[in-house]
Amino acid sequence: NYSYLLIAVIFTFGVYAFTVIGYAFILNRLKIKLPFIKITKARIFSDIINYLPGKIWLFLGRIYLLRKEGITKSEVLLSTAFEMFILMLSGVIIVLIGIIIDKESFIVGYFSYLIALMVLLFILMHPKIVEAIINLILRITKKEEIHLRISYVDTLLIIGFYLLYWIISGLMVYFMILSVHPLSGASFYNIMSVYIFSWVVGVFSFITPVGLGVREGVMSYIFSSYMPLSIAIIVSVLIRIAIVTVNVILSLVFARA
């Protein structure tokens, strides 16, 4: 269905718009001043560079692009690490909310534990705790530690924005599936949660860049519960193609800006 495919592509552009606006919001809250067009170019170009083998290229790409604009290496590391942490935290929140409201969930008997976990996540959002977690990861990966200068209220606002980001991402995936296979509207939340879970797994995959192949494998396996495995594989590949294509198009557009 080409109409649904077109809608999915439009939402893919929307996903990139949200990533740029979200990163600009983070830089603003961290008191890092940079023109929006410069932020857009750095955010989009670093995603292209990130397809090189190795997890370090996202950081190196942004350091290279933003240091030319007067942003220090530590500020780039701070903003990028904070963005990744917020993406994962907001994604986990959405998945947990889905589990809590799904009365047919196999772990519904652990409702009180899930609520406690949600409360714990809101505690983990405190800037001091976020800073400690990020620095622990940076020490393990032998990168420079950061100092987070942001309020708890600002962190909650950023989390709220990235919750919207995941919803837009979920709509992209949902309509991509509809373009090749029928799907009920009631399954939207589950589809979105599967995409978020596969994204997180891809982040922790040290074998391939940006979880290439790993993310698609996880999606295909879980999506096969909603559709034939062959269709699930096609959908997972289409999602990757759409994301890469939009990234390349935007890179070509902003290369001339």
mmCIF file of N, CA, C and O in Angstrom, residues 4 16 20 22 26 32 41 57 68 76 80 84 96 101 137 159 169 171 178 181 206 214-215 233 238:
data_model
loop_
_atom_site.group_PDB
_atom_site.id
_atom_site.type_symbol
_atom_site.label_atom_id
_atom_site.label_comp_id
_atom_site.label_asym_id
_atom_site.label_seq_id
_atom_site.Cartn_x
_atom_site.Cartn_y
_atom_site.Cartn_z
ATOM 1 N N TYR A 4 0.223 4.149 2.666
ATOM 2 C CA TYR A 4 0.810 3.914 3.989
ATOM 3 C C TYR A 4 2.330 4.050 3.954
ATOM 4 O O TYR A 4 2.940 4.534 4.914
ATOM 5 N N TYR A 16 13.557 12.454 12.205
ATOM 6 C CA TYR A 16 14.804 13.227 12.116
ATOM 7 C C TYR A 16 14.618 14.658 12.615
ATOM 8 O O TYR A 16 15.517 15.238 13.241
ATOM 9 N N VAL A 20 16.813 16.313 15.756
ATOM 10 C CA VAL A 20 17.531 17.592 15.677
ATOM 11 C C VAL A 20 17.030 18.565 16.731
ATOM 12 O O VAL A 20 17.818 19.185 17.462
ATOM 13 N N GLY A 22 15.431 17.843 19.445
ATOM 14 C CA GLY A 22 15.770 17.315 20.768
ATOM 15 C C GLY A 22 17.210 17.614 21.152
ATOM 16 O O GLY A 22 17.489 18.027 22.284
ATOM 17 N N ILE A 26 18.605 19.965 24.186
ATOM 18 C CA ILE A 26 19.601 19.524 25.171
ATOM 19 C C ILE A 26 20.749 20.524 25.254
ATOM 20 O O ILE A 26 21.168 20.925 26.348
ATOM 21 N N ILE A 32 24.833 25.518 26.171
ATOM 22 C CA ILE A 32 25.768 25.465 25.045
ATOM 23 C C ILE A 32 25.100 26.165 23.861
ATOM 24 O O ILE A 32 24.111 25.676 23.331
ATOM 25 N N LYS A 41 23.094 20.395 11.002
ATOM 26 C CA LYS A 41 24.124 19.779 10.155
ATOM 27 C C LYS A 41 24.968 18.781 10.943
ATOM 28 O O LYS A 41 25.240 17.673 10.475
ATOM 29 N N TRP A 57 32.567 6.355 16.493
ATOM 30 C CA TRP A 57 32.437 7.331 15.416
ATOM 31 C C TRP A 57 31.356 8.378 15.659
ATOM 32 O O TRP A 57 31.459 9.500 15.170
ATOM 33 N N LYS A 68 34.635 22.793 15.272
ATOM 34 C CA LYS A 68 34.842 23.859 14.285
ATOM 35 C C LYS A 68 33.927 25.049 14.565
ATOM 36 O O LYS A 68 34.164 26.154 14.072
ATOM 37 N N VAL A 76 30.814 18.422 23.775
ATOM 38 C CA VAL A 76 30.260 17.478 22.794
ATOM 39 C C VAL A 76 30.018 16.127 23.456
ATOM 40 O O VAL A 76 28.956 15.511 23.279
ATOM 41 N N THR A 80 26.245 14.549 23.905
ATOM 42 C CA THR A 80 25.988 13.296 23.195
ATOM 43 C C THR A 80 25.673 12.164 24.169
ATOM 44 O O THR A 80 24.726 11.401 23.961
ATOM 45 N N MET A 84 22.025 10.141 24.515
ATOM 46 C CA MET A 84 21.898 8.691 24.446
ATOM 47 C C MET A 84 21.216 8.147 25.704
ATOM 48 O O MET A 84 20.360 7.258 25.636
ATOM 49 N N LEU A 96 7.647 0.201 29.807
ATOM 50 C CA LEU A 96 7.087 -0.145 31.113
ATOM 51 C C LEU A 96 5.636 0.282 31.234
ATOM 52 O O LEU A 96 4.806 -0.451 31.788
ATOM 53 N N ILE A 101 -0.191 -1.133 31.621
ATOM 54 C CA ILE A 101 -1.584 -0.966 31.188
ATOM 55 C C ILE A 101 -2.109 -2.173 30.416
ATOM 56 O O ILE A 101 -3.305 -2.256 30.142
ATOM 57 N N ILE A 137 29.939 4.803 32.686
ATOM 58 C CA ILE A 137 30.046 4.242 31.333
ATOM 59 C C ILE A 137 31.262 4.819 30.608
ATOM 60 O O ILE A 137 31.998 4.095 29.931
ATOM 61 N N ILE A 159 12.928 14.593 28.928
ATOM 62 C CA ILE A 159 12.352 13.246 28.915
ATOM 63 C C ILE A 159 10.987 13.279 28.225
ATOM 64 O O ILE A 159 10.671 12.418 27.390
ATOM 65 N N SER A 169 8.377 7.771 16.222
ATOM 66 C CA SER A 169 9.102 6.614 15.699
ATOM 67 C C SER A 169 8.183 5.403 15.588
ATOM 68 O O SER A 169 8.225 4.647 14.609
ATOM 69 N N LEU A 171 4.959 5.450 15.151
ATOM 70 C CA LEU A 171 4.038 5.669 14.028
ATOM 71 C C LEU A 171 4.719 5.364 12.700
ATOM 72 O O LEU A 171 4.103 4.804 11.786
ATOM 73 N N LEU A 178 1.953 -1.463 7.922
ATOM 74 C CA LEU A 178 0.672 -1.409 7.207
ATOM 75 C C LEU A 178 0.851 -1.371 5.693
ATOM 76 O O LEU A 178 -0.031 -1.797 4.943
ATOM 77 N N HIS A 181 1.455 -5.243 5.223
ATOM 78 C CA HIS A 181 0.699 -6.279 5.944
ATOM 79 C C HIS A 181 -0.365 -5.614 6.821
ATOM 80 O O HIS A 181 -0.087 -4.607 7.472
ATOM 81 N N PHE A 206 28.147 -4.366 20.089
ATOM 82 C CA PHE A 206 29.487 -3.860 19.772
ATOM 83 C C PHE A 206 30.063 -4.522 18.518
ATOM 84 O O PHE A 206 31.209 -4.299 18.162
ATOM 85 N N VAL A 214 21.748 -6.415 13.805
ATOM 86 C CA VAL A 214 21.293 -6.869 15.121
ATOM 87 C C VAL A 214 19.890 -6.345 15.402
ATOM 88 O O VAL A 214 18.991 -7.091 15.805
ATOM 89 N N ARG A 215 19.703 -5.050 15.184
ATOM 90 C CA ARG A 215 18.391 -4.433 15.406
ATOM 91 C C ARG A 215 17.328 -5.068 14.516
ATOM 92 O O ARG A 215 16.221 -5.376 14.964
ATOM 93 N N ILE A 233 10.777 -9.754 8.264
ATOM 94 C CA ILE A 233 12.123 -9.437 7.779
ATOM 95 C C ILE A 233 12.071 -8.288 6.782
ATOM 96 O O ILE A 233 12.887 -7.358 6.841
ATOM 97 N N LEU A 238 12.966 -2.619 5.410
ATOM 98 C CA LEU A 238 12.372 -1.383 4.888
ATOM 99 C C LEU A 238 12.574 -0.218 5.854
ATOM 100 O O LEU A 238 12.842 0.912 5.433
#
